[in-house]
Amino acid sequence: PSPGLRRGVHPRRRTAMGRDKVADVVVPPGEKRLTSEAQFEVEPVPPEPVNAFMSPTQELLNAVTMLPTACMSLHMLLFDSASYGDAVLAAAILMHFPFSFVYHTHCAMRHGSVHPVENNVFLKLDLAFIHISGSFIALATSGSVLWFSATFVFNLFSVYRTMLWRNTVLERRVCRFLCAVCYIAPIITVSATLFMLAMFAFITMALPFVLNQQLKGWGHSLSHLLLVPYVVVLFAAT
C-alpha cells in the first residue's frame, strides 16, 4: 500500500475549491449506491409479544371464577338478615371483587401486548385491595376496632410497598399470608373447630395458586373456586 494510506480509509483528493473530498467508492455492477444519510437509516423494530404464562381463555376464566363469592356476598347483604360481622365481611369481599375481575379481564383482552405482572397497574390494585379488604375482614372476625387498626397499619405498609413495586414475589406472598392469618386468628376465640376449618380451607385454596405453573395455568381459577368453601367458613365464624 502507498505510504500514508491505512486500511479502511478512503484516499482523499483535492477539489477545485481547495477542500478535501472523499474519493468515489467503486460500486459493483448491479448494486445501488447508498447515500450517507441512507447508510445510517435504521428500520424500526416492532415490539416483541409478551410471553404471558396463562392463555386468554384462562385469564377470562380467572375473572369469571371470582363471581361466585361476589354473588354470595351480595345475597348476604340484600336478602339475608346479616349480622354486623356478616355485613362487614360481605362488604369487604365486594370491595376487592371489581379490581380482581378487571385485572384478569384486562389480561385476557390485551393478551400478548401487556405484561400480566411487571408494571401492571391493574395487578397492583388487585393486590392492594386484597390487603385493604383483609383489614375489614379482620374487623368482621374479631369485632375489635383496635385489632382492625393494628392490621390496617400492617396492610397499609404492604399496599405502599406493592404500589411502588419495591417488593419481591416472595415478600408479596408472605404479606398476603400474614394478612389472612390476621383475620383467621380471632376465630379461635369463637370456635377452635371453625378456626381449624378456616386454616384448612385457606391452605387448600392457596395451594393451587402456588402450584399454578405445575397445573399448566389452571391453578389460579381452581383457587378462585375454592374461595367458596373458604368464605362459607368465614361467614359461619362472624
PDB file of C-alpha atoms in Angstrom:
ATOM      1  CA  PRO A   1       0.000   0.000   0.000  1.00  0.00           C
ATOM      2  CA  SER A   2       1.022   3.568  -0.608  1.00  0.00           C
ATOM      3  CA  PRO A   3       2.651   5.481   2.226  1.00  0.00           C
ATOM      4  CA  GLY A   4       0.198   7.374   4.400  1.00  0.00           C
ATOM      5  CA  LEU A   5      -2.745   5.141   3.451  1.00  0.00           C
ATOM      6  CA  ARG A   6      -4.310   2.856   6.010  1.00  0.00           C
ATOM      7  CA  ARG A   7      -6.747   0.009   5.512  1.00  0.00           C
ATOM      8  CA  GLY A   8     -10.363   1.130   5.699  1.00  0.00           C
ATOM      9  CA  VAL A   9      -9.581   4.781   4.989  1.00  0.00           C
ATOM     10  CA  HIS A  10     -10.567   6.182   1.618  1.00  0.00           C
ATOM     11  CA  PRO A  11      -7.995   8.236  -0.223  1.00  0.00           C
ATOM     12  CA  ARG A  12      -8.801  11.908  -0.447  1.00  0.00           C
ATOM     13  CA  ARG A  13      -8.464  14.182  -3.417  1.00  0.00           C
ATOM     14  CA  ARG A  14      -8.202  17.923  -3.697  1.00  0.00           C
ATOM     15  CA  THR A  15     -11.174  19.701  -5.242  1.00  0.00           C
ATOM     16  CA  ALA A  16     -11.061  22.951  -7.163  1.00  0.00           C
ATOM     17  CA  MET A  17     -12.277  24.821  -4.069  1.00  0.00           C
ATOM     18  CA  GLY A  18      -9.315  23.540  -2.112  1.00  0.00           C
ATOM     19  CA  ARG A  19     -11.291  21.261   0.263  1.00  0.00           C
ATOM     20  CA  ASP A  20     -10.637  17.600   0.882  1.00  0.00           C
ATOM     21  CA  LYS A  21     -13.235  15.255  -0.529  1.00  0.00           C
ATOM     22  CA  VAL A  22     -13.512  11.502  -0.105  1.00  0.00           C
ATOM     23  CA  ALA A  23     -12.822   9.764  -3.380  1.00  0.00           C
ATOM     24  CA  ASP A  24     -15.713   7.997  -5.033  1.00  0.00           C
ATOM     25  CA  VAL A  25     -16.098   4.429  -3.887  1.00  0.00           C
ATOM     26  CA  VAL A  26     -16.343   1.895  -6.663  1.00  0.00           C
ATOM     27  CA  VAL A  27     -19.771   0.248  -6.620  1.00  0.00           C
ATOM     28  CA  PRO A  28     -20.051  -3.249  -8.110  1.00  0.00           C
ATOM     29  CA  PRO A  29     -22.376  -3.508 -11.120  1.00  0.00           C
ATOM     30  CA  GLY A  30     -25.977  -4.186 -10.242  1.00  0.00           C
ATOM     31  CA  GLU A  31     -25.717  -2.757  -6.728  1.00  0.00           C
ATOM     32  CA  LYS A  32     -27.253   0.519  -5.694  1.00  0.00           C
ATOM     33  CA  ARG A  33     -25.039   3.025  -4.014  1.00  0.00           C
ATOM     34  CA  LEU A  34     -26.360   4.326  -0.696  1.00  0.00           C
ATOM     35  CA  THR A  35     -26.120   7.950   0.298  1.00  0.00           C
ATOM     36  CA  SER A  36     -24.515   8.839   3.588  1.00  0.00           C
ATOM     37  CA  GLU A  37     -27.964   9.501   5.057  1.00  0.00           C
ATOM     38  CA  ALA A  38     -29.356   6.150   3.904  1.00  0.00           C
ATOM     39  CA  GLN A  39     -26.434   4.271   5.395  1.00  0.00           C
ATOM     40  CA  PHE A  40     -27.481   5.391   8.865  1.00  0.00           C
ATOM     41  CA  GLU A  41     -31.212   4.748   8.482  1.00  0.00           C
ATOM     42  CA  VAL A  42     -32.449   2.041  10.857  1.00  0.00           C
ATOM     43  CA  GLU A  43     -35.791   0.409  10.339  1.00  0.00           C
ATOM     44  CA  PRO A  44     -37.952   0.412  13.494  1.00  0.00           C
ATOM     45  CA  VAL A  45     -38.112  -2.959  15.173  1.00  0.00           C
ATOM     46  CA  PRO A  46     -41.647  -3.986  16.182  1.00  0.00           C
ATOM     47  CA  PRO A  47     -42.016  -4.804  19.894  1.00  0.00           C
ATOM     48  CA  GLU A  48     -41.844  -8.462  20.740  1.00  0.00           C
ATOM     49  CA  PRO A  49     -45.060 -10.020  22.038  1.00  0.00           C
ATOM     50  CA  VAL A  50     -45.226 -10.540  25.777  1.00  0.00           C
ATOM     51  CA  ASN A  51     -44.732 -14.149  26.743  1.00  0.00           C
ATOM     52  CA  ALA A  52     -47.657 -14.490  29.174  1.00  0.00           C
ATOM     53  CA  PHE A  53     -47.838 -17.771  31.044  1.00  0.00           C
ATOM     54  CA  MET A  54     -51.632 -18.114  31.001  1.00  0.00           C
ATOM     55  CA  SER A  55     -53.764 -18.072  27.864  1.00  0.00           C
ATOM     56  CA  PRO A  56     -56.583 -15.545  27.197  1.00  0.00           C
ATOM     57  CA  THR A  57     -59.134 -18.275  27.972  1.00  0.00           C
ATOM     58  CA  GLN A  58     -57.508 -18.987  31.310  1.00  0.00           C
ATOM     59  CA  GLU A  59     -57.374 -15.292  32.200  1.00  0.00           C
ATOM     60  CA  LEU A  60     -61.046 -14.872  31.289  1.00  0.00           C
ATOM     61  CA  LEU A  61     -61.869 -17.890  33.451  1.00  0.00           C
ATOM     62  CA  ASN A  62     -59.880 -16.302  36.272  1.00  0.00           C
ATOM     63  CA  ALA A  63     -62.223 -13.331  36.085  1.00  0.00           C
ATOM     64  CA  VAL A  64     -65.428 -15.387  35.861  1.00  0.00           C
ATOM     65  CA  THR A  65     -64.493 -17.594  38.815  1.00  0.00           C
ATOM     66  CA  MET A  66     -64.475 -14.529  41.065  1.00  0.00           C
ATOM     67  CA  LEU A  67     -68.248 -14.200  40.591  1.00  0.00           C
ATOM     68  CA  PRO A  68     -69.469 -16.951  42.990  1.00  0.00           C
ATOM     69  CA  THR A  69     -68.073 -15.359  46.155  1.00  0.00           C
ATOM     70  CA  ALA A  70     -69.235 -11.922  44.987  1.00  0.00           C
ATOM     71  CA  CYS A  71     -72.767 -13.267  44.446  1.00  0.00           C
ATOM     72  CA  MET A  72     -72.714 -14.927  47.873  1.00  0.00           C
ATOM     73  CA  SER A  73     -71.714 -11.641  49.488  1.00  0.00           C
ATOM     74  CA  LEU A  74     -74.289  -9.623  47.574  1.00  0.00           C
ATOM     75  CA  HIS A  75     -77.009 -12.095  48.548  1.00  0.00           C
ATOM     76  CA  MET A  76     -75.917 -11.838  52.184  1.00  0.00           C
ATOM     77  CA  LEU A  77     -76.268  -8.059  52.118  1.00  0.00           C
ATOM     78  CA  LEU A  78     -79.538  -7.851  50.189  1.00  0.00           C
ATOM     79  CA  PHE A  79     -81.624 -10.846  51.170  1.00  0.00           C
ATOM     80  CA  ASP A  80     -80.282 -12.357  54.401  1.00  0.00           C
ATOM     81  CA  SER A  81     -80.665 -10.875  57.836  1.00  0.00           C
ATOM     82  CA  ALA A  82     -76.927 -10.310  58.076  1.00  0.00           C
ATOM     83  CA  SER A  83     -75.289  -9.662  61.405  1.00  0.00           C
ATOM     84  CA  TYR A  84     -72.770  -6.863  61.835  1.00  0.00           C
ATOM     85  CA  GLY A  85     -69.877  -9.257  61.191  1.00  0.00           C
ATOM     86  CA  ASP A  86     -71.577 -10.808  58.149  1.00  0.00           C
ATOM     87  CA  ALA A  87     -72.272  -7.379  56.638  1.00  0.00           C
ATOM     88  CA  VAL A  88     -68.676  -6.204  57.121  1.00  0.00           C
ATOM     89  CA  LEU A  89     -67.306  -9.451  55.665  1.00  0.00           C
ATOM     90  CA  ALA A  90     -69.616  -9.274  52.650  1.00  0.00           C
ATOM     91  CA  ALA A  91     -68.719  -5.628  52.036  1.00  0.00           C
ATOM     92  CA  ALA A  92     -65.004  -6.444  52.251  1.00  0.00           C
ATOM     93  CA  ILE A  93     -65.331  -9.222  49.659  1.00  0.00           C
ATOM     94  CA  LEU A  94     -67.295  -6.948  47.322  1.00  0.00           C
ATOM     95  CA  MET A  95     -64.697  -4.215  47.842  1.00  0.00           C
ATOM     96  CA  HIS A  96     -61.957  -6.393  46.362  1.00  0.00           C
ATOM     97  CA  PHE A  97     -64.031  -8.098  43.648  1.00  0.00           C
ATOM     98  CA  PRO A  98     -64.026  -5.397  40.898  1.00  0.00           C
ATOM     99  CA  PHE A  99     -60.258  -4.963  40.988  1.00  0.00           C
ATOM    100  CA  SER A 100     -59.611  -8.686  40.571  1.00  0.00           C
ATOM    101  CA  PHE A 101     -62.279  -9.014  37.872  1.00  0.00           C
ATOM    102  CA  VAL A 102     -60.971  -6.038  35.867  1.00  0.00           C
ATOM    103  CA  TYR A 103     -57.349  -7.181  36.179  1.00  0.00           C
ATOM    104  CA  HIS A 104     -57.987 -10.663  34.779  1.00  0.00           C
ATOM    105  CA  THR A 105     -60.337  -9.351  32.077  1.00  0.00           C
ATOM    106  CA  HIS A 106     -57.707  -6.810  31.017  1.00  0.00           C
ATOM    107  CA  CYS A 107     -55.068  -9.570  30.831  1.00  0.00           C
ATOM    108  CA  ALA A 108     -57.398 -11.621  28.626  1.00  0.00           C
ATOM    109  CA  MET A 109     -58.297  -8.766  26.270  1.00  0.00           C
ATOM    110  CA  ARG A 110     -54.747  -7.375  25.986  1.00  0.00           C
ATOM    111  CA  HIS A 111     -53.048 -10.760  25.965  1.00  0.00           C
ATOM    112  CA  GLY A 112     -49.565 -10.584  24.448  1.00  0.00           C
ATOM    113  CA  SER A 113     -49.414  -6.782  24.487  1.00  0.00           C
ATOM    114  CA  VAL A 114     -49.283  -6.127  28.234  1.00  0.00           C
ATOM    115  CA  HIS A 115     -47.287  -7.959  30.853  1.00  0.00           C
ATOM    116  CA  PRO A 116     -49.565  -9.673  33.402  1.00  0.00           C
ATOM    117  CA  VAL A 117     -47.185  -8.901  36.271  1.00  0.00           C
ATOM    118  CA  GLU A 118     -44.438  -6.353  35.680  1.00  0.00           C
ATOM    119  CA  ASN A 119     -45.526  -2.704  35.838  1.00  0.00           C
ATOM    120  CA  ASN A 120     -49.197  -3.719  35.614  1.00  0.00           C
ATOM    121  CA  VAL A 121     -51.269  -1.122  37.453  1.00  0.00           C
ATOM    122  CA  PHE A 122     -54.332  -3.394  37.476  1.00  0.00           C
ATOM    123  CA  LEU A 123     -52.370  -6.107  39.289  1.00  0.00           C
ATOM    124  CA  LYS A 124     -51.106  -3.555  41.792  1.00  0.00           C
ATOM    125  CA  LEU A 125     -54.685  -2.501  42.553  1.00  0.00           C
ATOM    126  CA  ASP A 126     -55.805  -6.124  42.796  1.00  0.00           C
ATOM    127  CA  LEU A 127     -53.080  -6.933  45.325  1.00  0.00           C
ATOM    128  CA  ALA A 128     -53.592  -3.669  47.199  1.00  0.00           C
ATOM    129  CA  PHE A 129     -57.285  -4.320  47.762  1.00  0.00           C
ATOM    130  CA  ILE A 130     -56.597  -7.845  48.981  1.00  0.00           C
ATOM    131  CA  HIS A 131     -54.831  -6.140  51.889  1.00  0.00           C
ATOM    132  CA  ILE A 132     -57.400  -3.378  52.331  1.00  0.00           C
ATOM    133  CA  SER A 133     -60.324  -5.805  52.352  1.00  0.00           C
ATOM    134  CA  GLY A 134     -58.304  -8.095  54.628  1.00  0.00           C
ATOM    135  CA  SER A 135     -58.272  -5.388  57.282  1.00  0.00           C
ATOM    136  CA  PHE A 136     -62.078  -5.191  57.213  1.00  0.00           C
ATOM    137  CA  ILE A 137     -62.349  -8.986  57.330  1.00  0.00           C
ATOM    138  CA  ALA A 138     -60.244  -8.795  60.498  1.00  0.00           C
ATOM    139  CA  LEU A 139     -62.805  -6.358  61.868  1.00  0.00           C
ATOM    140  CA  ALA A 140     -65.595  -8.794  60.945  1.00  0.00           C
ATOM    141  CA  THR A 141     -63.987 -11.815  62.609  1.00  0.00           C
ATOM    142  CA  SER A 142     -62.680 -10.023  65.692  1.00  0.00           C
ATOM    143  CA  GLY A 143     -65.275  -7.315  66.299  1.00  0.00           C
ATOM    144  CA  SER A 144     -62.389  -5.236  67.651  1.00  0.00           C
ATOM    145  CA  VAL A 145     -61.598  -1.767  66.343  1.00  0.00           C
ATOM    146  CA  LEU A 146     -58.186  -1.989  67.998  1.00  0.00           C
ATOM    147  CA  TRP A 147     -57.334  -5.234  66.153  1.00  0.00           C
ATOM    148  CA  PHE A 148     -58.658  -3.715  62.934  1.00  0.00           C
ATOM    149  CA  SER A 149     -56.381  -0.675  63.422  1.00  0.00           C
ATOM    150  CA  ALA A 150     -53.319  -2.853  64.020  1.00  0.00           C
ATOM    151  CA  THR A 151     -53.934  -4.986  60.940  1.00  0.00           C
ATOM    152  CA  PHE A 152     -54.735  -1.891  58.896  1.00  0.00           C
ATOM    153  CA  VAL A 153     -51.303  -0.397  59.661  1.00  0.00           C
ATOM    154  CA  PHE A 154     -49.587  -3.603  58.527  1.00  0.00           C
ATOM    155  CA  ASN A 155     -51.729  -3.866  55.393  1.00  0.00           C
ATOM    156  CA  LEU A 156     -51.223  -0.191  54.566  1.00  0.00           C
ATOM    157  CA  PHE A 157     -47.460  -0.750  54.652  1.00  0.00           C
ATOM    158  CA  SER A 158     -47.893  -3.744  52.307  1.00  0.00           C
ATOM    159  CA  VAL A 159     -50.029  -1.635  49.965  1.00  0.00           C
ATOM    160  CA  TYR A 160     -47.347   1.081  49.914  1.00  0.00           C
ATOM    161  CA  ARG A 161     -44.644  -1.440  49.016  1.00  0.00           C
ATOM    162  CA  THR A 162     -46.841  -3.007  46.342  1.00  0.00           C
ATOM    163  CA  MET A 163     -47.917   0.214  44.630  1.00  0.00           C
ATOM    164  CA  LEU A 164     -44.275   1.310  44.337  1.00  0.00           C
ATOM    165  CA  TRP A 165     -43.350  -2.245  43.273  1.00  0.00           C
ATOM    166  CA  ARG A 166     -40.490  -2.411  45.731  1.00  0.00           C
ATOM    167  CA  ASN A 167     -41.284  -5.916  46.949  1.00  0.00           C
ATOM    168  CA  THR A 168     -40.419  -9.335  45.594  1.00  0.00           C
ATOM    169  CA  VAL A 169     -42.814 -12.146  44.703  1.00  0.00           C
ATOM    170  CA  LEU A 170     -41.886 -13.912  47.933  1.00  0.00           C
ATOM    171  CA  GLU A 171     -42.470 -10.783  50.021  1.00  0.00           C
ATOM    172  CA  ARG A 172     -45.879 -10.198  48.416  1.00  0.00           C
ATOM    173  CA  ARG A 173     -46.962 -13.782  49.096  1.00  0.00           C
ATOM    174  CA  VAL A 174     -45.709 -13.755  52.681  1.00  0.00           C
ATOM    175  CA  CYS A 175     -47.545 -10.480  53.342  1.00  0.00           C
ATOM    176  CA  ARG A 176     -50.791 -11.876  51.906  1.00  0.00           C
ATOM    177  CA  PHE A 177     -50.390 -14.964  54.095  1.00  0.00           C
ATOM    178  CA  LEU A 178     -49.897 -12.780  57.182  1.00  0.00           C
ATOM    179  CA  CYS A 179     -52.900 -10.712  56.142  1.00  0.00           C
ATOM    180  CA  ALA A 180     -55.010 -13.895  56.145  1.00  0.00           C
ATOM    181  CA  VAL A 181     -53.597 -15.034  59.486  1.00  0.00           C
ATOM    182  CA  CYS A 182     -54.576 -11.670  60.968  1.00  0.00           C
ATOM    183  CA  TYR A 183     -58.258 -12.235  60.223  1.00  0.00           C
ATOM    184  CA  ILE A 184     -58.311 -16.017  60.796  1.00  0.00           C
ATOM    185  CA  ALA A 185     -56.611 -15.872  64.220  1.00  0.00           C
ATOM    186  CA  PRO A 186     -59.554 -14.162  66.018  1.00  0.00           C
ATOM    187  CA  ILE A 187     -61.837 -17.049  65.007  1.00  0.00           C
ATOM    188  CA  ILE A 188     -60.184 -19.227  67.667  1.00  0.00           C
ATOM    189  CA  THR A 189     -61.991 -17.146  70.312  1.00  0.00           C
ATOM    190  CA  VAL A 190     -65.302 -18.125  68.691  1.00  0.00           C
ATOM    191  CA  SER A 191     -64.654 -21.786  67.981  1.00  0.00           C
ATOM    192  CA  ALA A 192     -61.499 -23.873  67.774  1.00  0.00           C
ATOM    193  CA  THR A 193     -63.229 -26.086  65.223  1.00  0.00           C
ATOM    194  CA  LEU A 194     -64.085 -23.162  62.958  1.00  0.00           C
ATOM    195  CA  PHE A 195     -60.523 -21.886  63.345  1.00  0.00           C
ATOM    196  CA  MET A 196     -59.100 -25.216  62.166  1.00  0.00           C
ATOM    197  CA  LEU A 197     -61.606 -25.362  59.308  1.00  0.00           C
ATOM    198  CA  ALA A 198     -60.689 -21.823  58.246  1.00  0.00           C
ATOM    199  CA  MET A 199     -56.971 -22.639  58.234  1.00  0.00           C
ATOM    200  CA  PHE A 200     -57.591 -25.855  56.303  1.00  0.00           C
ATOM    201  CA  ALA A 201     -59.826 -24.065  53.769  1.00  0.00           C
ATOM    202  CA  PHE A 202     -57.235 -21.300  53.331  1.00  0.00           C
ATOM    203  CA  ILE A 203     -54.352 -23.726  52.726  1.00  0.00           C
ATOM    204  CA  THR A 204     -56.496 -25.787  50.340  1.00  0.00           C
ATOM    205  CA  MET A 205     -57.404 -22.620  48.429  1.00  0.00           C
ATOM    206  CA  ALA A 206     -53.836 -21.272  48.338  1.00  0.00           C
ATOM    207  CA  LEU A 207     -52.105 -24.450  47.147  1.00  0.00           C
ATOM    208  CA  PRO A 208     -53.478 -24.426  43.550  1.00  0.00           C
ATOM    209  CA  PHE A 209     -52.455 -20.770  43.273  1.00  0.00           C
ATOM    210  CA  VAL A 210     -48.896 -21.525  44.385  1.00  0.00           C
ATOM    211  CA  LEU A 211     -48.758 -24.575  42.078  1.00  0.00           C
ATOM    212  CA  ASN A 212     -50.289 -22.738  39.131  1.00  0.00           C
ATOM    213  CA  GLN A 213     -47.297 -23.366  36.876  1.00  0.00           C
ATOM    214  CA  GLN A 214     -47.311 -27.085  37.626  1.00  0.00           C
ATOM    215  CA  LEU A 215     -51.058 -27.115  36.900  1.00  0.00           C
ATOM    216  CA  LYS A 216     -50.444 -25.592  33.449  1.00  0.00           C
ATOM    217  CA  GLY A 217     -52.134 -22.293  34.327  1.00  0.00           C
ATOM    218  CA  TRP A 218     -55.397 -23.782  35.637  1.00  0.00           C
ATOM    219  CA  GLY A 219     -54.472 -23.468  39.305  1.00  0.00           C
ATOM    220  CA  HIS A 220     -55.489 -19.813  39.509  1.00  0.00           C
ATOM    221  CA  SER A 221     -59.101 -20.466  38.510  1.00  0.00           C
ATOM    222  CA  LEU A 222     -59.258 -23.501  40.791  1.00  0.00           C
ATOM    223  CA  SER A 223     -58.037 -21.326  43.639  1.00  0.00           C
ATOM    224  CA  HIS A 224     -60.850 -18.845  42.974  1.00  0.00           C
ATOM    225  CA  LEU A 225     -63.444 -21.641  43.032  1.00  0.00           C
ATOM    226  CA  LEU A 226     -62.064 -22.899  46.350  1.00  0.00           C
ATOM    227  CA  LEU A 227     -62.754 -19.444  47.770  1.00  0.00           C
ATOM    228  CA  VAL A 228     -66.410 -20.540  48.055  1.00  0.00           C
ATOM    229  CA  PRO A 229     -65.985 -23.058  50.932  1.00  0.00           C
ATOM    230  CA  TYR A 230     -63.423 -20.729  52.484  1.00  0.00           C
ATOM    231  CA  VAL A 231     -65.881 -17.843  52.534  1.00  0.00           C
ATOM    232  CA  VAL A 232     -68.634 -20.135  53.884  1.00  0.00           C
ATOM    233  CA  VAL A 233     -66.420 -20.902  56.895  1.00  0.00           C
ATOM    234  CA  LEU A 234     -65.657 -17.204  57.394  1.00  0.00           C
ATOM    235  CA  PHE A 235     -69.382 -16.338  57.353  1.00  0.00           C
ATOM    236  CA  ALA A 236     -70.007 -19.080  59.903  1.00  0.00           C
ATOM    237  CA  ALA A 237     -67.384 -17.528  62.184  1.00  0.00           C
ATOM    238  CA  THR A 238     -68.691 -13.945  62.063  1.00  0.00           C
TER     239      THR A 238
END
